[in-house]
mmCIF file with all atom_site columns, C-alpha atoms in Angstrom:
data_model
loop_
_atom_site.group_PDB
_atom_site.id
_atom_site.type_symbol
_atom_site.label_atom_id
_atom_site.label_alt_id
_atom_site.label_comp_id
_atom_site.label_asym_id
_atom_site.label_entity_id
_atom_site.label_seq_id
_atom_site.pdbx_PDB_ins_code
_atom_site.Cartn_x
_atom_site.Cartn_y
_atom_site.Cartn_z
_atom_site.occupancy
_atom_site.B_iso_or_equiv
_atom_site.pdbx_formal_charge
_atom_site.auth_seq_id
_atom_site.auth_comp_id
_atom_site.auth_asym_id
_atom_site.auth_atom_id
_atom_site.pdbx_PDB_model_num
ATOM 1   C CA . MET A 1 1   ? 262.172 94.800  127.111 1.00 0.00 ? 207 MET A CA 1
ATOM 2   C CA . ILE A 1 2   ? 259.930 91.638  126.409 1.00 0.00 ? 208 ILE A CA 1
ATOM 3   C CA . LEU A 1 3   ? 262.566 90.488  123.866 1.00 0.00 ? 209 LEU A CA 1
ATOM 4   C CA . TYR A 1 4   ? 265.392 90.753  126.292 1.00 0.00 ? 210 TYR A CA 1
ATOM 5   C CA . TYR A 1 5   ? 263.469 88.803  128.797 1.00 0.00 ? 211 TYR A CA 1
ATOM 6   C CA . PHE A 1 6   ? 262.806 86.027  126.430 1.00 0.00 ? 212 PHE A CA 1
ATOM 7   C CA . PHE A 1 7   ? 266.503 86.071  125.037 1.00 0.00 ? 213 PHE A CA 1
ATOM 8   C CA . ARG A 1 8   ? 267.910 85.862  128.485 1.00 0.00 ? 214 ARG A CA 1
ATOM 9   C CA . LYS A 1 9   ? 265.438 83.002  129.662 1.00 0.00 ? 215 LYS A CA 1
ATOM 10  C CA . TYR A 1 10  ? 265.950 80.830  126.372 1.00 0.00 ? 216 TYR A CA 1
ATOM 11  C CA . GLY A 1 11  ? 269.779 81.578  126.190 1.00 0.00 ? 217 GLY A CA 1
ATOM 12  C CA . VAL A 1 12  ? 270.288 83.615  123.376 1.00 0.00 ? 218 VAL A CA 1
ATOM 13  C CA . ARG A 1 13  ? 273.527 85.686  123.375 1.00 0.00 ? 219 ARG A CA 1
ATOM 14  C CA . SER A 1 14  ? 272.908 87.903  120.729 1.00 0.00 ? 220 SER A CA 1
ATOM 15  C CA . SER A 1 15  ? 270.140 89.058  118.699 1.00 0.00 ? 221 SER A CA 1
ATOM 16  C CA . GLY A 1 16  ? 269.929 90.197  115.158 1.00 0.00 ? 222 GLY A CA 1
ATOM 17  C CA . THR A 1 17  ? 266.590 91.729  115.082 1.00 0.00 ? 223 THR A CA 1
ATOM 18  C CA . VAL A 1 18  ? 267.768 94.178  118.072 1.00 0.00 ? 224 VAL A CA 1
ATOM 19  C CA . PHE A 1 19  ? 270.880 94.786  116.822 1.00 0.00 ? 225 PHE A CA 1
ATOM 20  C CA . ILE A 1 20  ? 269.544 95.766  113.275 1.00 0.00 ? 226 ILE A CA 1
ATOM 21  C CA . PHE A 1 21  ? 267.034 97.994  115.109 1.00 0.00 ? 227 PHE A CA 1
ATOM 22  C CA . TRP A 1 22  ? 269.824 99.878  117.196 1.00 0.00 ? 228 TRP A CA 1
ATOM 23  C CA . PHE A 1 23  ? 271.951 100.055 114.099 1.00 0.00 ? 229 PHE A CA 1
ATOM 24  C CA . LEU A 1 24  ? 268.985 101.629 111.881 1.00 0.00 ? 230 LEU A CA 1
ATOM 25  C CA . LYS A 1 25  ? 267.959 104.070 114.716 1.00 0.00 ? 231 LYS A CA 1
ATOM 26  C CA . ALA A 1 26  ? 271.584 105.148 114.864 1.00 0.00 ? 232 ALA A CA 1
ATOM 27  C CA . PHE A 1 27  ? 272.260 105.401 111.204 1.00 0.00 ? 233 PHE A CA 1
ATOM 28  C CA . PHE A 1 28  ? 268.984 107.163 110.460 1.00 0.00 ? 234 PHE A CA 1
ATOM 29  C CA . GLY A 1 29  ? 269.736 109.532 113.661 1.00 0.00 ? 235 GLY A CA 1
ATOM 30  C CA . ILE A 1 30  ? 272.568 111.021 111.741 1.00 0.00 ? 236 ILE A CA 1
ATOM 31  C CA . ILE A 1 31  ? 270.585 112.752 109.412 1.00 0.00 ? 237 ILE A CA 1
ATOM 32  C CA . GLN A 1 32  ? 268.316 114.338 112.507 1.00 0.00 ? 238 GLN A CA 1
ATOM 33  C CA . MET A 1 33  ? 271.451 114.976 114.460 1.00 0.00 ? 239 MET A CA 1
ATOM 34  C CA . ARG A 1 34  ? 273.051 116.829 111.445 1.00 0.00 ? 240 ARG A CA 1
ATOM 35  C CA . THR A 1 35  ? 269.850 118.916 110.926 1.00 0.00 ? 241 THR A CA 1
ATOM 36  C CA . GLU A 1 36  ? 269.638 119.738 114.841 1.00 0.00 ? 242 GLU A CA 1
ATOM 37  C CA . ALA A 1 37  ? 273.483 120.743 114.881 1.00 0.00 ? 243 ALA A CA 1
ATOM 38  C CA . LYS A 1 38  ? 273.193 123.232 111.769 1.00 0.00 ? 244 LYS A CA 1
ATOM 39  C CA . LEU A 1 39  ? 269.783 124.780 113.408 1.00 0.00 ? 245 LEU A CA 1
ATOM 40  C CA . HIS A 1 40  ? 271.446 125.229 116.682 1.00 0.00 ? 246 HIS A CA 1
ATOM 41  C CA . GLN A 1 41  ? 274.619 126.839 114.989 1.00 0.00 ? 247 GLN A CA 1
ATOM 42  C CA . ALA A 1 42  ? 272.049 129.326 113.106 1.00 0.00 ? 248 ALA A CA 1
ATOM 43  C CA . ARG A 1 43  ? 270.245 130.422 116.489 1.00 0.00 ? 249 ARG A CA 1
ATOM 44  C CA . ASP A 1 44  ? 271.261 133.540 118.009 1.00 0.00 ? 250 ASP A CA 1
ATOM 45  C CA . ASN A 1 45  ? 270.579 132.477 121.392 1.00 0.00 ? 251 ASN A CA 1
ATOM 46  C CA . PRO A 1 46  ? 272.927 130.001 122.267 1.00 0.00 ? 252 PRO A CA 1
ATOM 47  C CA . ILE A 1 47  ? 272.241 127.436 125.417 1.00 0.00 ? 253 ILE A CA 1
ATOM 48  C CA . GLY A 1 48  ? 273.346 129.043 128.680 1.00 0.00 ? 254 GLY A CA 1
ATOM 49  C CA . SER A 1 49  ? 273.163 132.620 127.809 1.00 0.00 ? 255 SER A CA 1
ATOM 50  C CA . GLY A 1 50  ? 270.587 132.988 130.694 1.00 0.00 ? 256 GLY A CA 1
ATOM 51  C CA . GLU A 1 51  ? 268.014 134.156 128.484 1.00 0.00 ? 257 GLU A CA 1
ATOM 52  C CA . THR A 1 52  ? 264.671 131.984 128.763 1.00 0.00 ? 258 THR A CA 1
ATOM 53  C CA . ILE A 1 53  ? 264.904 128.500 127.404 1.00 0.00 ? 259 ILE A CA 1
ATOM 54  C CA . VAL A 1 54  ? 263.134 128.180 123.789 1.00 0.00 ? 260 VAL A CA 1
ATOM 55  C CA . PHE A 1 55  ? 261.624 124.987 122.979 1.00 0.00 ? 261 PHE A CA 1
ATOM 56  C CA . ALA A 1 56  ? 264.129 124.763 120.160 1.00 0.00 ? 262 ALA A CA 1
ATOM 57  C CA . GLU A 1 57  ? 267.055 124.862 122.566 1.00 0.00 ? 263 GLU A CA 1
ATOM 58  C CA . TYR A 1 58  ? 265.300 121.946 124.599 1.00 0.00 ? 264 TYR A CA 1
ATOM 59  C CA . GLN A 1 59  ? 264.875 119.945 121.503 1.00 0.00 ? 265 GLN A CA 1
ATOM 60  C CA . PHE A 1 60  ? 268.161 119.900 120.709 1.00 0.00 ? 266 PHE A CA 1
ATOM 61  C CA . VAL A 1 61  ? 269.472 119.189 124.195 1.00 0.00 ? 267 VAL A CA 1
ATOM 62  C CA . SER A 1 62  ? 267.116 116.143 124.626 1.00 0.00 ? 268 SER A CA 1
ATOM 63  C CA . PHE A 1 63  ? 267.807 114.558 121.207 1.00 0.00 ? 269 PHE A CA 1
ATOM 64  C CA . THR A 1 64  ? 271.725 115.098 121.627 1.00 0.00 ? 270 THR A CA 1
ATOM 65  C CA . LEU A 1 65  ? 271.231 112.879 124.629 1.00 0.00 ? 271 LEU A CA 1
ATOM 66  C CA . GLN A 1 66  ? 268.886 110.472 123.227 1.00 0.00 ? 272 GLN A CA 1
ATOM 67  C CA . TYR A 1 67  ? 271.285 109.789 120.300 1.00 0.00 ? 273 TYR A CA 1
ATOM 68  C CA . ALA A 1 68  ? 274.127 109.640 122.432 1.00 0.00 ? 274 ALA A CA 1
ATOM 69  C CA . PHE A 1 69  ? 272.093 106.913 124.481 1.00 0.00 ? 275 PHE A CA 1
ATOM 70  C CA . ILE A 1 70  ? 271.183 105.175 121.103 1.00 0.00 ? 276 ILE A CA 1
ATOM 71  C CA . CYS A 1 71  ? 274.722 105.105 120.180 1.00 0.00 ? 277 CYS A CA 1
ATOM 72  C CA . LEU A 1 72  ? 276.096 103.572 123.355 1.00 0.00 ? 278 LEU A CA 1
ATOM 73  C CA . ILE A 1 73  ? 273.249 101.022 123.343 1.00 0.00 ? 279 ILE A CA 1
ATOM 74  C CA . LEU A 1 74  ? 274.422 99.902  119.502 1.00 0.00 ? 280 LEU A CA 1
ATOM 75  C CA . LEU A 1 75  ? 278.181 99.495  120.950 1.00 0.00 ? 281 LEU A CA 1
ATOM 76  C CA . LEU A 1 76  ? 276.924 97.424  123.664 1.00 0.00 ? 282 LEU A CA 1
ATOM 77  C CA . GLU A 1 77  ? 274.873 95.419  121.587 1.00 0.00 ? 283 GLU A CA 1
ATOM 78  C CA . ILE A 1 78  ? 277.938 94.645  119.696 1.00 0.00 ? 284 ILE A CA 1
ATOM 79  C CA . LEU A 1 79  ? 279.104 92.947  122.889 1.00 0.00 ? 285 LEU A CA 1
ATOM 80  C CA . PRO A 1 80  ? 277.682 89.458  123.581 1.00 0.00 ? 286 PRO A CA 1
ATOM 81  C CA . ASP A 1 81  ? 275.609 88.607  126.539 1.00 0.00 ? 287 ASP A CA 1
ATOM 82  C CA . GLN A 1 82  ? 276.971 85.903  129.186 1.00 0.00 ? 288 GLN A CA 1
ATOM 83  C CA . ALA A 1 83  ? 276.267 82.334  128.623 1.00 0.00 ? 289 ALA A CA 1
ATOM 84  C CA . PRO A 1 84  ? 273.078 80.632  129.855 1.00 0.00 ? 290 PRO A CA 1
ATOM 85  C CA . ARG A 1 85  ? 274.000 79.151  133.304 1.00 0.00 ? 291 ARG A CA 1
ATOM 86  C CA . TYR A 1 86  ? 272.238 75.877  132.098 1.00 0.00 ? 292 TYR A CA 1
ATOM 87  C CA . SER A 1 87  ? 272.593 73.746  128.919 1.00 0.00 ? 293 SER A CA 1
ATOM 88  C CA . ASP A 1 88  ? 271.370 70.418  127.893 1.00 0.00 ? 294 ASP A CA 1
ATOM 89  C CA . TYR A 1 89  ? 274.448 69.801  125.793 1.00 0.00 ? 295 TYR A CA 1
ATOM 90  C CA . PRO A 1 90  ? 277.812 68.858  127.589 1.00 0.00 ? 296 PRO A CA 1
ATOM 91  C CA . LYS A 1 91  ? 280.801 70.873  128.021 1.00 0.00 ? 297 LYS A CA 1
ATOM 92  C CA . GLN A 1 92  ? 282.707 70.997  124.954 1.00 0.00 ? 298 GLN A CA 1
ATOM 93  C CA . ARG A 1 93  ? 286.694 70.570  124.794 1.00 0.00 ? 299 ARG A CA 1
ATOM 94  C CA . ASN A 1 94  ? 287.433 73.201  122.173 1.00 0.00 ? 300 ASN A CA 1
ATOM 95  C CA . PRO A 1 95  ? 283.914 74.849  121.701 1.00 0.00 ? 301 PRO A CA 1
ATOM 96  C CA . ASN A 1 96  ? 283.361 76.464  118.473 1.00 0.00 ? 302 ASN A CA 1
ATOM 97  C CA . PRO A 1 97  ? 283.577 80.844  119.236 1.00 0.00 ? 303 PRO A CA 1
ATOM 98  C CA . GLU A 1 98  ? 280.589 81.221  117.302 1.00 0.00 ? 304 GLU A CA 1
ATOM 99  C CA . LEU A 1 99  ? 278.688 79.909  119.978 1.00 0.00 ? 305 LEU A CA 1
ATOM 100 C CA . LYS A 1 100 ? 279.887 82.852  122.241 1.00 0.00 ? 306 LYS A CA 1
ATOM 101 C CA . SER A 1 101 ? 280.158 85.496  119.440 1.00 0.00 ? 307 SER A CA 1
ATOM 102 C CA . SER A 1 102 ? 277.545 88.467  118.869 1.00 0.00 ? 308 SER A CA 1
ATOM 103 C CA . PHE A 1 103 ? 275.624 89.141  115.892 1.00 0.00 ? 309 PHE A CA 1
ATOM 104 C CA . PHE A 1 104 ? 277.953 91.708  114.560 1.00 0.00 ? 310 PHE A CA 1
ATOM 105 C CA . VAL A 1 105 ? 280.587 89.412  114.964 1.00 0.00 ? 311 VAL A CA 1
ATOM 106 C CA . LYS A 1 106 ? 278.629 86.475  113.268 1.00 0.00 ? 312 LYS A CA 1
ATOM 107 C CA . LEU A 1 107 ? 277.647 88.984  110.299 1.00 0.00 ? 313 LEU A CA 1
ATOM 108 C CA . LEU A 1 108 ? 281.452 89.581  109.628 1.00 0.00 ? 314 LEU A CA 1
ATOM 109 C CA . TYR A 1 109 ? 282.750 86.029  110.650 1.00 0.00 ? 315 TYR A CA 1
ATOM 110 C CA . LEU A 1 110 ? 285.275 87.756  112.785 1.00 0.00 ? 316 LEU A CA 1
ATOM 111 C CA . TYR A 1 111 ? 285.050 84.811  114.957 1.00 0.00 ? 317 TYR A CA 1
ATOM 112 C CA . PHE A 1 112 ? 287.133 82.839  112.605 1.00 0.00 ? 318 PHE A CA 1
ATOM 113 C CA . ASP A 1 113 ? 290.083 84.901  112.437 1.00 0.00 ? 319 ASP A CA 1
ATOM 114 C CA . SER A 1 114 ? 292.014 83.359  115.234 1.00 0.00 ? 320 SER A CA 1
ATOM 115 C CA . PHE A 1 115 ? 291.538 80.108  113.357 1.00 0.00 ? 321 PHE A CA 1
ATOM 116 C CA . THR A 1 116 ? 292.732 81.664  110.034 1.00 0.00 ? 322 THR A CA 1
ATOM 117 C CA . TRP A 1 117 ? 295.690 82.974  111.705 1.00 0.00 ? 323 TRP A CA 1
ATOM 118 C CA . THR A 1 118 ? 296.778 79.499  113.320 1.00 0.00 ? 324 THR A CA 1
ATOM 119 C CA . GLY A 1 119 ? 296.552 77.927  109.725 1.00 0.00 ? 325 GLY A CA 1
ATOM 120 C CA . PHE A 1 120 ? 298.336 80.541  108.350 1.00 0.00 ? 326 PHE A CA 1
ATOM 121 C CA . ARG A 1 121 ? 301.248 80.137  110.966 1.00 0.00 ? 327 ARG A CA 1
ATOM 122 C CA . LYS A 1 122 ? 301.492 76.503  111.050 1.00 0.00 ? 328 LYS A CA 1
ATOM 123 C CA . PRO A 1 123 ? 299.740 73.677  109.380 1.00 0.00 ? 329 PRO A CA 1
ATOM 124 C CA . LEU A 1 124 ? 296.462 72.676  111.307 1.00 0.00 ? 330 LEU A CA 1
ATOM 125 C CA . THR A 1 125 ? 295.850 69.619  113.208 1.00 0.00 ? 331 THR A CA 1
ATOM 126 C CA . ASP A 1 126 ? 292.846 67.672  114.958 1.00 0.00 ? 332 ASP A CA 1
ATOM 127 C CA . ASP A 1 127 ? 293.562 69.887  118.087 1.00 0.00 ? 333 ASP A CA 1
ATOM 128 C CA . ASP A 1 128 ? 293.214 73.152  116.387 1.00 0.00 ? 334 ASP A CA 1
ATOM 129 C CA . MET A 1 129 ? 290.009 71.990  115.127 1.00 0.00 ? 335 MET A CA 1
ATOM 130 C CA . PHE A 1 130 ? 286.928 73.526  117.072 1.00 0.00 ? 336 PHE A CA 1
ATOM 131 C CA . ASP A 1 131 ? 284.068 71.194  118.327 1.00 0.00 ? 337 ASP A CA 1
ATOM 132 C CA . LEU A 1 132 ? 280.836 71.028  116.305 1.00 0.00 ? 338 LEU A CA 1
ATOM 133 C CA . ASN A 1 133 ? 278.186 73.157  117.509 1.00 0.00 ? 339 ASN A CA 1
ATOM 134 C CA . PRO A 1 134 ? 275.599 71.317  119.507 1.00 0.00 ? 340 PRO A CA 1
ATOM 135 C CA . GLU A 1 135 ? 272.795 72.130  116.652 1.00 0.00 ? 341 GLU A CA 1
ATOM 136 C CA . ASP A 1 136 ? 274.876 70.575  114.096 1.00 0.00 ? 342 ASP A CA 1
ATOM 137 C CA . THR A 1 137 ? 275.679 67.207  115.737 1.00 0.00 ? 343 THR A CA 1
ATOM 138 C CA . SER A 1 138 ? 273.699 64.210  114.789 1.00 0.00 ? 344 SER A CA 1
ATOM 139 C CA . ARG A 1 139 ? 271.890 64.177  118.149 1.00 0.00 ? 345 ARG A CA 1
ATOM 140 C CA . GLU A 1 140 ? 270.177 67.270  116.783 1.00 0.00 ? 346 GLU A CA 1
ATOM 141 C CA . LEU A 1 141 ? 269.988 66.431  113.195 1.00 0.00 ? 347 LEU A CA 1
ATOM 142 C CA . VAL A 1 142 ? 269.302 62.652  112.845 1.00 0.00 ? 348 VAL A CA 1
ATOM 143 C CA . PRO A 1 143 ? 265.513 62.859  114.740 1.00 0.00 ? 349 PRO A CA 1
ATOM 144 C CA . PRO A 1 144 ? 263.959 65.030  112.509 1.00 0.00 ? 350 PRO A CA 1
ATOM 145 C CA . PHE A 1 145 ? 265.437 63.348  109.265 1.00 0.00 ? 351 PHE A CA 1
ATOM 146 C CA . ASP A 1 146 ? 264.632 60.265  110.229 1.00 0.00 ? 352 ASP A CA 1
ATOM 147 C CA . LYS A 1 147 ? 261.050 61.496  110.818 1.00 0.00 ? 353 LYS A CA 1
ATOM 148 C CA . TYR A 1 148 ? 260.484 63.062  107.541 1.00 0.00 ? 354 TYR A CA 1
ATOM 149 C CA . TRP A 1 149 ? 262.490 60.254  105.627 1.00 0.00 ? 355 TRP A CA 1
ATOM 150 C CA . TYR A 1 150 ? 260.238 57.566  107.171 1.00 0.00 ? 356 TYR A CA 1
ATOM 151 C CA . GLU A 1 151 ? 257.197 59.642  106.215 1.00 0.00 ? 357 GLU A CA 1
ATOM 152 C CA . SER A 1 152 ? 258.535 59.936  102.813 1.00 0.00 ? 358 SER A CA 1
ATOM 153 C CA . VAL A 1 153 ? 259.364 55.956  102.491 1.00 0.00 ? 359 VAL A CA 1
ATOM 154 C CA . GLU A 1 154 ? 255.759 55.391  103.398 1.00 0.00 ? 360 GLU A CA 1
ATOM 155 C CA . ASN A 1 155 ? 254.012 57.735  101.295 1.00 0.00 ? 361 ASN A CA 1
ATOM 156 C CA . GLY A 1 156 ? 256.342 56.193  98.214  1.00 0.00 ? 362 GLY A CA 1
ATOM 157 C CA . ARG A 1 157 ? 255.369 52.351  99.389  1.00 0.00 ? 363 ARG A CA 1
ATOM 158 C CA . ARG A 1 158 ? 251.349 53.542  99.261  1.00 0.00 ? 364 ARG A CA 1
ATOM 159 C CA . LYS A 1 159 ? 252.117 55.162  95.894  1.00 0.00 ? 365 LYS A CA 1
ATOM 160 C CA . GLN A 1 160 ? 253.728 51.912  94.733  1.00 0.00 ? 366 GLN A CA 1
ATOM 161 C CA . MET A 1 161 ? 251.035 49.620  95.931  1.00 0.00 ? 367 MET A CA 1
ATOM 162 C CA . ALA A 1 162 ? 248.244 51.752  94.385  1.00 0.00 ? 368 ALA A CA 1
#
């Protein structure tokens, strides 16, 4: 819950950490789900037979419900969250679809399919190209580069003078 709060606060639309958590929980839950189903089939007393409820029945029902919710949350993690309401960057004419993609879509590069099909159907023009991601623009990249560049130049000059 704390991660979700900070992701929403800072405009992270999809988290790889959270997606991998739910994916692994669902993936490794398959083993226990299979075991629970086999044990349930082997029991003499099926659920709802009117006799007293045994702990094994409770365990089967509770795990089945829990696993269903885990799978539902995993499916919801594939969908990206809403865009942040506030951004320091100006609106773009043709924004890159990677910005609004979920981690799963980024992992498989599914956001690039529409661009590929456009290039397959007709030659690409400048109007077909996506705008740069804000974090890939020179506005973001040049200041840190200059900082380290000037430090490196100064260190080189000091070594040259010595």
